[in-house]
């Protein structure tokens, strides 16, 4: 099956040009010309690599990159105009795997994509895509949580909360830590939302599967741990 590439780039002619070249190389390509739309598309479908422009309408590339990294290890290559080169460090800090300065030769992009895919295969083989505790496993590529072999139907925020707890397992997390890690600047309400979502998760997991998964640290916050 061909790898699925998401291009988020507002320069329509450039996006189209890359699409043609990548399609010719056998990739399956989706284009979004708007930042927010691109981010939403990423959340809806499964992609193997994201080509992400930096300056985009409605949501910039750096922010999209950060948000994607909260939930996924998908390779991200940032595309940026020449005069934006100062942002290189920030781009890599936000979790991008690589960086291309426009204009670039398409061969160069194809080569970097192959490198990104190879790295994914090497460092990110199955185990790295899966975050787990007890008998819960979270596939960060498919964005799917399972209890044993049973998939759990979670909303996006429930999934992100569970993943955040799992990534920090065996550590007591304060409400504020959880709030910043999962909601951050997406949400203007208070950290009480954490309690609300922990309750949702407990309904869907602890109660449904009849086991204690999410622990309360009295007066502090919440945690999950490896063993029962
Ligand atoms: Ca742009």
Coordinates of N, CA, C and O in Angstrom, one line a residue, residues 17 22 35 43 52-53 59 84 90-91 100 106-107 123 128-129 138 147 158 162 173 177 183 200-201 206 215 225 228:
X17 N 2.2 21.2 -7.3 CA 3.4 20.7 -7.9 C 4.0 19.5 -7.1 O 4.3 18.5 -7.7
X22 N 4.9 13.7 -6.1 CA 4.7 12.6 -5.1 C 3.8 11.5 -5.6 O 4.1 10.3 -5.4
X35 N -4.4 26.2 7.4 CA -3.8 25.6 8.6 C -4.8 24.7 9.4 O -4.6 23.6 9.7
X43 N -6.4 14.9 12.0 CA -7.1 14.3 13.1 C -8.1 13.2 12.6 O -8.4 12.3 13.3
X52 N 4.7 20.3 6.0 CA 4.0 21.3 6.7 C 4.6 22.7 6.4 O 5.8 22.9 6.8
X53 N 3.9 23.6 5.8 CA 4.4 24.9 5.6 C 4.3 25.7 6.9 O 3.6 25.3 7.8
X59 N -3.9 28.9 11.2 CA -3.2 28.2 12.3 C -1.8 28.0 11.7 O -1.7 27.4 10.6
X84 N 12.4 33.0 6.3 CA 11.9 32.5 7.6 C 12.9 31.5 8.2 O 12.6 30.9 9.2
X90 N 13.4 26.8 16.2 CA 12.0 26.7 16.7 C 11.2 25.6 16.1 O 10.5 24.9 16.8
X91 N 11.4 25.4 14.8 CA 10.7 24.4 14.1 C 11.0 23.0 14.5 O 10.2 22.2 14.8
X100 N 12.9 22.0 5.2 CA 13.3 22.4 3.8 C 13.0 23.8 3.6 O 12.0 24.4 3.9
X106 N 12.9 19.1 -6.0 CA 12.0 18.0 -5.6 C 12.7 16.7 -5.2 O 12.4 16.0 -4.3
X107 N 13.9 16.5 -5.9 CA 14.7 15.3 -5.6 C 15.2 15.3 -4.1 O 15.2 14.3 -3.4
X123 N 13.6 3.4 14.3 CA 13.4 3.8 15.7 C 12.0 3.6 16.2 O 11.8 3.5 17.4
X128 N 7.6 1.4 19.6 CA 7.6 2.8 19.8 C 6.3 3.5 19.5 O 6.1 4.7 20.0
X129 N 5.5 2.9 18.7 CA 4.2 3.5 18.3 C 3.2 3.2 19.4 O 2.2 3.8 19.4
X138 N -1.9 1.9 23.6 CA -2.4 3.0 22.8 C -1.5 3.1 21.6 O -0.3 3.2 21.7
X147 N -8.2 -1.9 25.5 CA -8.0 -2.6 26.8 C -8.0 -4.1 26.4 O -8.9 -4.6 25.8
X158 N -10.4 12.8 25.2 CA -10.3 11.6 26.1 C -9.0 10.8 25.7 O -8.3 10.4 26.6
X162 N -5.7 10.2 28.1 CA -5.3 8.8 28.4 C -3.8 8.7 27.9 O -3.0 8.1 28.7
X173 N 0.7 13.1 38.5 CA 0.6 14.4 37.8 C -0.4 15.3 38.4 O -1.5 14.9 38.8
X177 N -0.5 20.2 35.5 CA 0.4 19.5 34.5 C -0.5 18.9 33.4 O -0.2 19.0 32.3
X183 N -4.6 20.3 27.3 CA -5.5 21.3 26.8 C -4.7 22.5 26.4 O -4.9 23.1 25.3
X200 N -15.0 10.9 32.6 CA -15.4 10.3 31.4 C -14.6 9.1 31.1 O -15.1 8.0 30.7
X201 N -13.3 9.2 31.3 CA -12.4 8.1 31.0 C -12.7 6.9 31.9 O -12.7 5.7 31.5
X206 N -12.4 2.2 33.4 CA -12.5 1.5 34.7 C -13.8 0.8 34.9 O -13.8 -0.4 35.2
X215 N -5.8 6.3 38.9 CA -5.8 6.5 40.3 C -5.8 8.0 40.6 O -5.3 8.9 39.8
X225 N -0.4 3.5 36.5 CA 0.8 2.8 36.8 C 0.9 1.5 36.1 O -0.1 1.0 35.5
X228 N -1.2 -3.5 38.5 CA -2.4 -3.3 39.3 C -2.1 -3.1 40.7 O -1.1 -3.7 41.2

